[in-house]
Coordinates of C-alpha atoms and ligand atoms in Angstrom, one line a residue:
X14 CA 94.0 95.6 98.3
X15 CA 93.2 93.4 95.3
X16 CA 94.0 90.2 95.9
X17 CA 94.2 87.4 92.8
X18 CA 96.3 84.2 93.4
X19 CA 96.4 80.5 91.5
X20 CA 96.8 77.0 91.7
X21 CA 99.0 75.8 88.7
X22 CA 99.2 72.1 88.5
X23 CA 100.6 70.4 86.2
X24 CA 98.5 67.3 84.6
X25 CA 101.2 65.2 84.5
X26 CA 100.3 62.4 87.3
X27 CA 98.0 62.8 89.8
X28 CA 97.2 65.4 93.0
X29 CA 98.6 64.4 95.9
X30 CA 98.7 65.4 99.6
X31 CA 101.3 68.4 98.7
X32 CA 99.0 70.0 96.6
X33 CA 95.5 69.4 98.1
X34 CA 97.4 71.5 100.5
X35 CA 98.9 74.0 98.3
X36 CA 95.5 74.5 96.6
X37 CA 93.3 74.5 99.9
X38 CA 96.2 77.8 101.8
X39 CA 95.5 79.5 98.3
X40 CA 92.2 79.3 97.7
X41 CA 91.5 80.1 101.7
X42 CA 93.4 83.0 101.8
X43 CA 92.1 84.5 98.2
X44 CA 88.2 83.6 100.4
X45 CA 89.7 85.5 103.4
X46 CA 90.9 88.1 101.5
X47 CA 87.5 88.6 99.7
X48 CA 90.1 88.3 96.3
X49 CA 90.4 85.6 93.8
X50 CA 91.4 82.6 93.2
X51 CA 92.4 80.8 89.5
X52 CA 93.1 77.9 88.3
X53 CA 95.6 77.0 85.9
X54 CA 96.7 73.9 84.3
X55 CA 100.6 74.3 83.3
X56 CA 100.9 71.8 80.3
X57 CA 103.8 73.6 78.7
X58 CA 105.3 70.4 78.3
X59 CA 102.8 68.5 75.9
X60 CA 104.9 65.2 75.5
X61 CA 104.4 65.2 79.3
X62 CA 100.7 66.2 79.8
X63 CA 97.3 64.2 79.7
X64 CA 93.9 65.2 79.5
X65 CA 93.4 62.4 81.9
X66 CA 95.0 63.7 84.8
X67 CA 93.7 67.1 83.8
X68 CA 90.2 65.3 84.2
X69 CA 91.0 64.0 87.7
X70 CA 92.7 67.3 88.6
X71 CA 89.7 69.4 88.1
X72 CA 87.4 66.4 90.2
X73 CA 90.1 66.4 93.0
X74 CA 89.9 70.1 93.5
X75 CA 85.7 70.4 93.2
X76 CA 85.7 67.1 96.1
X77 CA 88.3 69.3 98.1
X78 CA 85.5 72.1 98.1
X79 CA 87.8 74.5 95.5
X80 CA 86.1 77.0 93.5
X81 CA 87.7 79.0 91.0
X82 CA 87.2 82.2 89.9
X83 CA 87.1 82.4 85.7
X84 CA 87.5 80.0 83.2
X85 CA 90.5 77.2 83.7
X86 CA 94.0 78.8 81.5
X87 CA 96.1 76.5 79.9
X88 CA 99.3 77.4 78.6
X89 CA 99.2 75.6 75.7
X90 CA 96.1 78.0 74.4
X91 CA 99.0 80.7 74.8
X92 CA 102.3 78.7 72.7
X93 CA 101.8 82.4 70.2
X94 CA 101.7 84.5 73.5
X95 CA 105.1 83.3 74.9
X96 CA 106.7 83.6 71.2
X97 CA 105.4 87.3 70.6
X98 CA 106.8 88.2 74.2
X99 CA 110.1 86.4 73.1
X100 CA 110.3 87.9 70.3
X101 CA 109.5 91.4 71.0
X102 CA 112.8 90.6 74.1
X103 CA 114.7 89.4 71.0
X104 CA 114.5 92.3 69.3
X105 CA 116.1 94.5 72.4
X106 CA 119.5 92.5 71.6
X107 CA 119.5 90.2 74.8
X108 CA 118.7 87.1 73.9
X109 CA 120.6 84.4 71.9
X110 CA 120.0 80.7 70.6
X111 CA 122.1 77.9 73.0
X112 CA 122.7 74.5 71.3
X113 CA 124.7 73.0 74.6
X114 CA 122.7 69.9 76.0
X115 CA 123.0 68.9 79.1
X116 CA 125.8 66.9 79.1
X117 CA 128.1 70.2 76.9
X118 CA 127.3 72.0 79.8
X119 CA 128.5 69.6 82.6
X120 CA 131.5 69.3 81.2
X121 CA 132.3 73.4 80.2
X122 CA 131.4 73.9 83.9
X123 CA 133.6 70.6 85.3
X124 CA 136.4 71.7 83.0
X125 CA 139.6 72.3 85.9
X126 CA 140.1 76.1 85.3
X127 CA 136.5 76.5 86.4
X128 CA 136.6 74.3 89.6
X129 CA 133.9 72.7 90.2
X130 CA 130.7 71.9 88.8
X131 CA 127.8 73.7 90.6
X132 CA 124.2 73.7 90.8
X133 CA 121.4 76.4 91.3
X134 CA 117.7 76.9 91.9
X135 CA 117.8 76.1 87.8
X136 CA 120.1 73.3 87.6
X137 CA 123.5 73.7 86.4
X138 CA 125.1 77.0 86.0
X139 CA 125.2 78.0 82.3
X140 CA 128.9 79.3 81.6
X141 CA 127.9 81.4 78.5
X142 CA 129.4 79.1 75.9
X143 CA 127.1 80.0 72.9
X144 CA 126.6 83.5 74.0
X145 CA 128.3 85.1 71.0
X146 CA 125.6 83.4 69.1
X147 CA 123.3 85.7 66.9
X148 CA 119.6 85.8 67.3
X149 CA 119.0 85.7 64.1
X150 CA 121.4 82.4 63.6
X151 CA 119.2 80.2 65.8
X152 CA 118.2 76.9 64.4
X153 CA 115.8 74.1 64.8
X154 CA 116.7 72.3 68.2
X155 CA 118.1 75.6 70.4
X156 CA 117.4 77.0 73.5
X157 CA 116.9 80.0 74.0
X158 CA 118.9 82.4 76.5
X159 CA 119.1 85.6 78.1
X160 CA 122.3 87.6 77.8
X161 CA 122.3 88.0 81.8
X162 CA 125.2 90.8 80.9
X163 CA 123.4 92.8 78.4
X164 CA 120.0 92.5 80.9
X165 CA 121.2 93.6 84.0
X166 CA 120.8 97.2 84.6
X167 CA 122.7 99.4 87.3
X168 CA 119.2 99.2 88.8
X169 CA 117.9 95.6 89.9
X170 CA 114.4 94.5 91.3
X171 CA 113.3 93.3 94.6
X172 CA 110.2 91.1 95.8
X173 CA 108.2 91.1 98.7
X174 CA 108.2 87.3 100.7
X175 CA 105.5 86.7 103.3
X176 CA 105.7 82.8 104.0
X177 CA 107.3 81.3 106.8
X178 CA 110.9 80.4 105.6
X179 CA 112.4 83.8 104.1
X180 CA 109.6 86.3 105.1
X181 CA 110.6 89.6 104.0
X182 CA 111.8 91.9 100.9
X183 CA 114.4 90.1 99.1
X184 CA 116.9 92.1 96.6
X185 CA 117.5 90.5 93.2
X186 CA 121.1 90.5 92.5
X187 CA 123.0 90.5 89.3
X188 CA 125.6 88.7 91.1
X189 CA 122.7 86.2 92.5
X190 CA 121.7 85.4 88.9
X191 CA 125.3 85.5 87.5
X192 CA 126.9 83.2 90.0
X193 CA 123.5 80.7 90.7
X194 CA 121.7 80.9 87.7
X195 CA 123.6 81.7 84.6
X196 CA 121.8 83.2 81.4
X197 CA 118.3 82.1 82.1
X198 CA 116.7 79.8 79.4
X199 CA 113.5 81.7 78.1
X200 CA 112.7 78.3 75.6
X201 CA 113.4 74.8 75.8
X202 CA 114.3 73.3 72.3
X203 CA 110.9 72.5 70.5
X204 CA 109.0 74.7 73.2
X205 CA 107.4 77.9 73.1
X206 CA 108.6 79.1 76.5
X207 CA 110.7 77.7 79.4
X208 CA 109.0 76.9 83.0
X209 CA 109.8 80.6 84.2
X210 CA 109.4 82.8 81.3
X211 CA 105.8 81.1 80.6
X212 CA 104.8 81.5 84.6
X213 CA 105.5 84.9 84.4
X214 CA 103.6 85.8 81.4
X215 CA 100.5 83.9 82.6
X216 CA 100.5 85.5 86.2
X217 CA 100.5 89.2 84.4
X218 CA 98.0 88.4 82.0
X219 CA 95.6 87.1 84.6
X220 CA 95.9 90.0 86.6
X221 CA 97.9 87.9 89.4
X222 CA 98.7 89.6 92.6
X223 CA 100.1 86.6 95.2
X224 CA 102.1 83.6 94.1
X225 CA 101.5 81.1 96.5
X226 CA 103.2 77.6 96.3
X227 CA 105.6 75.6 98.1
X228 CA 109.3 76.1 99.4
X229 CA 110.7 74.4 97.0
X230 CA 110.4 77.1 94.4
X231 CA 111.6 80.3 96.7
X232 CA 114.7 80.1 95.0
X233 CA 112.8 80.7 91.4
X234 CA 111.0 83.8 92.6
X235 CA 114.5 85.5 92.3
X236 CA 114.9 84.3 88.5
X237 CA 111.0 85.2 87.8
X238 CA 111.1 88.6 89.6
X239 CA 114.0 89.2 87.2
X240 CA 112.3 88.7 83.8
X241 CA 109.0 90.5 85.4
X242 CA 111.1 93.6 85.5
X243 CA 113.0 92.8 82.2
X244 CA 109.3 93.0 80.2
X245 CA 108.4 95.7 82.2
X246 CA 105.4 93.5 83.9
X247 CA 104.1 94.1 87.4
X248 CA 105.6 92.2 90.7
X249 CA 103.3 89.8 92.5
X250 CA 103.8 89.1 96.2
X251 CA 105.5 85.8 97.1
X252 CA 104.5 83.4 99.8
X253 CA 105.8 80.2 99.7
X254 CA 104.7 78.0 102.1
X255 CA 105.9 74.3 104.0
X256 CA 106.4 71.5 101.9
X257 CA 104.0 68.2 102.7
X258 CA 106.6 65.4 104.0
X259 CA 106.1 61.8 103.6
X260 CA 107.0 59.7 106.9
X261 CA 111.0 59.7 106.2
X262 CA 110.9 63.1 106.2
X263 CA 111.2 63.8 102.1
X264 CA 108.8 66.0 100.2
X265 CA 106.1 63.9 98.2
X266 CA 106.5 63.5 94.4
X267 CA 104.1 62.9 91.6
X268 CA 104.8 59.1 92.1
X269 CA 103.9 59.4 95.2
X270 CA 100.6 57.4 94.3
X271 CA 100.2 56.1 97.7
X272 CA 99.6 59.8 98.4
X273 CA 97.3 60.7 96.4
X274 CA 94.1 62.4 96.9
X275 CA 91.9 59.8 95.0
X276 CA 93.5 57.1 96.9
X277 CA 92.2 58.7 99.8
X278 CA 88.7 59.2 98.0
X279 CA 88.8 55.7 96.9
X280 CA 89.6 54.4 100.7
X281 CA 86.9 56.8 102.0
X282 CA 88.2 60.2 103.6
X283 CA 86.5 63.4 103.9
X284 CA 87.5 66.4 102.2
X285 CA 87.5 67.6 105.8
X286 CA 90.0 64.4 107.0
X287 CA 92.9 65.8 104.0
X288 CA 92.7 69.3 105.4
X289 CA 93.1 67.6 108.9
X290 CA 96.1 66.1 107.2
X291 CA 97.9 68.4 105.8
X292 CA 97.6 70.9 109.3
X293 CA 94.7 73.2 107.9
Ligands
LIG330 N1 103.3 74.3 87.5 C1 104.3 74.4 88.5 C2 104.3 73.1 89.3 O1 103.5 72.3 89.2 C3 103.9 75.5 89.5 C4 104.2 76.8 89.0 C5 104.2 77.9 90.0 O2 103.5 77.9 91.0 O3 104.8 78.9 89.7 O4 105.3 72.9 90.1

């Protein structure tokens, strides 16, 4: 079986424990597999990224003893990619230009005759305000959405889980993406793509087989799986493994400096001592 998986950081702060880890599993199951393993740097969000921690993300990894198969993809070599495909979904009639911010939606979905507020592997539920909207009337400073009514056939998707958590095939529901997603944004104002429409064009376009990364993004796969099968693109195979715990118990963040794998460099661990912490 072909076997291609990823490690997609993004070079916004610095590696730390969490993903030495995610980027060791991957890359030693694409080895065991005799398959692949790429590397991508997801710097979508340009006011965020740095060439610097790009730099020390690409040393991190080669210390860690990563190889990667093919040159390093960034996504911002791909802005005219993610249009085209939006585009091209544009033109079926689904999607529409969304000028709520943050704080329109809190308060449509607060409103009393829509109890209360909820929240969902995407953040807030979008309630479909600007849905009426024309494509063709979007302006300067809109999202854009997918019409989650005029997207969802009789016939929905599934995806295959293997990681410890949620192992198993998992149906993707219309009434799963209705009731905890709302209309998925496909582009952030002033961006080409949004987290999840962007990840899926890269995996496809890379030839990705296995998405392997932590727990906390299960919950995406369902949204993702969805706009695979909505461009027609193939499904990967999910595994989403444990999440790296600081000693209270909470998953480690990118400010988690104290955490991070050049600290450990700098204080003199082995590549071999963070696989021994991390449980590989
Ligand atoms: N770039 C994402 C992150 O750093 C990971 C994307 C993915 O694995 O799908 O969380």
């Amino acid at each position: 079986m072909t076997f291609v998986t990823r490690f997609a950081p993004s070079p916004t702060g610095p590696l730390h424990l969490g993903h030495a880890y995610s980027a060791l599993l991957a890359h030693d199951m694409a080895r065991k597999a005799g398959g692949q393993f790429r590397l991508r740097i997801d710097d979508l969000d340009q006011s965020r990224s740095r060439p610097e921690w790009e730099s020390q993300i690409l040393d991190d990894l080669s210390w860690l003893g990563i190889t990667w198969n093919g040159p390093v993809r960034r996504q911002s070599d791909h802005f005219d990619d993610y249009r085209q495909a939006l585009e091209n979904l544009a033109a079926k009639g689904a999607v529409y230009p969304c000028r709520c911010k943050r704080r329109d939606i809190e308060a449509a979905v607060s409103a009393p005759q829509e109890g209360v507020r909820q929240y969902g592997p995407d953040g807030l539920i979008y309630p479909g305000t600007c849905r009426h909207r024309p494509y063709a009337d979007r302006q300067p400073g809109d999202a854009l959405r997918l019409n989650l009514d005029k997207a969802c056939g009789r016939q929905m998707p599934a995806f295959d889980e293997t990681g410890p958590a949620h192992a198993g095939r998992h149906e993707v529901t219309a009434e799963f993406l209705k009731t905890r997603v709302g209309d998925p944004v496909l582009a952030r104002p002033g961006m080409a793509a949004s987290y999840h429409f962007a990840v899926v064009l890269d995996d496809a376009s890379t030839g990705v087989t296995h998405v392997i990364r932590g727990e906390d993004l299960f919950e995406a796969s369902y949204i993702q799986r969805f706009l695979q099968w909505e461009l027609g693109l193939p499904s990967v195979q999910y595994h989403h493994h444990r999440l790296i715990r600081d000693d209270a118990g909470k998953r480690l963040a990118k400010r988690d400096d104290a955490r991070a794998i050049a600290k450990y460099r700098a204080d003199g661990a082995t590549p071999q001592d963070i696989r021994q912490m991390v449980g590989l």
